[in-house]
Short mmCIF file of C-alpha atoms in Angstrom, two decimals:
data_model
loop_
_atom_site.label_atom_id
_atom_site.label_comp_id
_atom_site.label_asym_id
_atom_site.label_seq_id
_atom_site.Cartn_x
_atom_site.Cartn_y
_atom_site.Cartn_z
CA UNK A 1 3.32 -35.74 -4.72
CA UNK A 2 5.85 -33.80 -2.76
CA UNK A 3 6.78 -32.92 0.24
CA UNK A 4 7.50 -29.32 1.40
CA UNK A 5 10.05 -28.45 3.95
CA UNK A 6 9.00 -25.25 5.80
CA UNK A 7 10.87 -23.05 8.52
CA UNK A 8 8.79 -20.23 10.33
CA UNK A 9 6.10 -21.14 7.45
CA UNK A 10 8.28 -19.91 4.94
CA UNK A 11 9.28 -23.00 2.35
CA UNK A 12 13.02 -24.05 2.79
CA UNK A 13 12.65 -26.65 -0.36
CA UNK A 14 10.08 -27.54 -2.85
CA UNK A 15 11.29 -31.21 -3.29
CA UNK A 16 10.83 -34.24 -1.30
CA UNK A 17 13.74 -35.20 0.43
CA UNK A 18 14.83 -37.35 3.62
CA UNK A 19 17.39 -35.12 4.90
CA UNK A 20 17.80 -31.24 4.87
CA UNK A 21 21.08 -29.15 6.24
CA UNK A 22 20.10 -25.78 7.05
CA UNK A 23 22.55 -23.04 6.48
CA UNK A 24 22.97 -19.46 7.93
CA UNK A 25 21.10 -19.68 10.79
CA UNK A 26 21.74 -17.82 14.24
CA UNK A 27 23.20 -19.33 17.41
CA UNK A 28 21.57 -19.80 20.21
CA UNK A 29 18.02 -18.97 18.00
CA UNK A 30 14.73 -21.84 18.48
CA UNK A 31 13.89 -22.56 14.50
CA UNK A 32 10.53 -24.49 14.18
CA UNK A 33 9.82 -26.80 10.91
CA UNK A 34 6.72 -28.10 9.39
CA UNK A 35 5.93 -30.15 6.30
CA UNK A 36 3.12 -30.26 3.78
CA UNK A 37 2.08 -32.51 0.91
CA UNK A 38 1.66 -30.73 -2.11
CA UNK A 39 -0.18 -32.44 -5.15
CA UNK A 40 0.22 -30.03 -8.75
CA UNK A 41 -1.17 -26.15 -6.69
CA UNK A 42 -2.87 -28.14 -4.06
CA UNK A 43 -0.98 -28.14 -0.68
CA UNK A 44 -2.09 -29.65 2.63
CA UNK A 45 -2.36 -28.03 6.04
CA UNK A 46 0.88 -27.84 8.06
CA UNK A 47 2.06 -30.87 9.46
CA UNK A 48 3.39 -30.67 13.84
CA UNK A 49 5.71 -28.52 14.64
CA UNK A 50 9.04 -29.58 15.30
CA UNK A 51 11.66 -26.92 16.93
CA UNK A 52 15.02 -27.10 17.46
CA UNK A 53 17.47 -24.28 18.89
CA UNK A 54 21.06 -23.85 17.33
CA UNK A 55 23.77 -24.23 19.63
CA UNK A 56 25.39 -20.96 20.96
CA UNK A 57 28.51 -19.69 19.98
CA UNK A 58 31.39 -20.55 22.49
CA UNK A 59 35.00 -18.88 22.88
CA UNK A 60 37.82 -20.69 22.83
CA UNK A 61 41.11 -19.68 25.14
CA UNK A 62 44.03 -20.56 24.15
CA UNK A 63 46.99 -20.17 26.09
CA UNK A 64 49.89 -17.80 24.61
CA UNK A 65 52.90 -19.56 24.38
CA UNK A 66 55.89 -17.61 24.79
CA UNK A 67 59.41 -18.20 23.60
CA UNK A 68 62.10 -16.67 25.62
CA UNK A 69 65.55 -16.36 23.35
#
């Protein structure tokens, strides 16, 4: 048996795993993940929906330090 990782229904990783890092997403974008079982070509309906938006991409100021000579 495996496990399926899918994001927007499209399948992330074949394997069964415990923990997944997903790369190259956009900030500030809602992602939504499902699961399956998947048993030789035989694969389960979708498991819930869990979503989860990326955190937005923030500016940093930082002051301009000036040296006088």
């Amino acid at each position: 048996l495996h496990y399926p990782l899918r994001r927007q229904r499209q399948m992330c990783i074949r394997d069964s795993v415990t923990q997944y890092v997903d790369t190259g997403l956009t900030p500030g974008e809602r992602y939504c993940y499902y699961v399956t079982t998947l048993e030789g070509e035989l694969e389960s309906d979708l498991s819930n929906m869990e979503c989860a938006t990326t955190q937005p991409l923030t500016r940093i100021y930082l002051p301009l330090l000036l040296r006088s000579e």
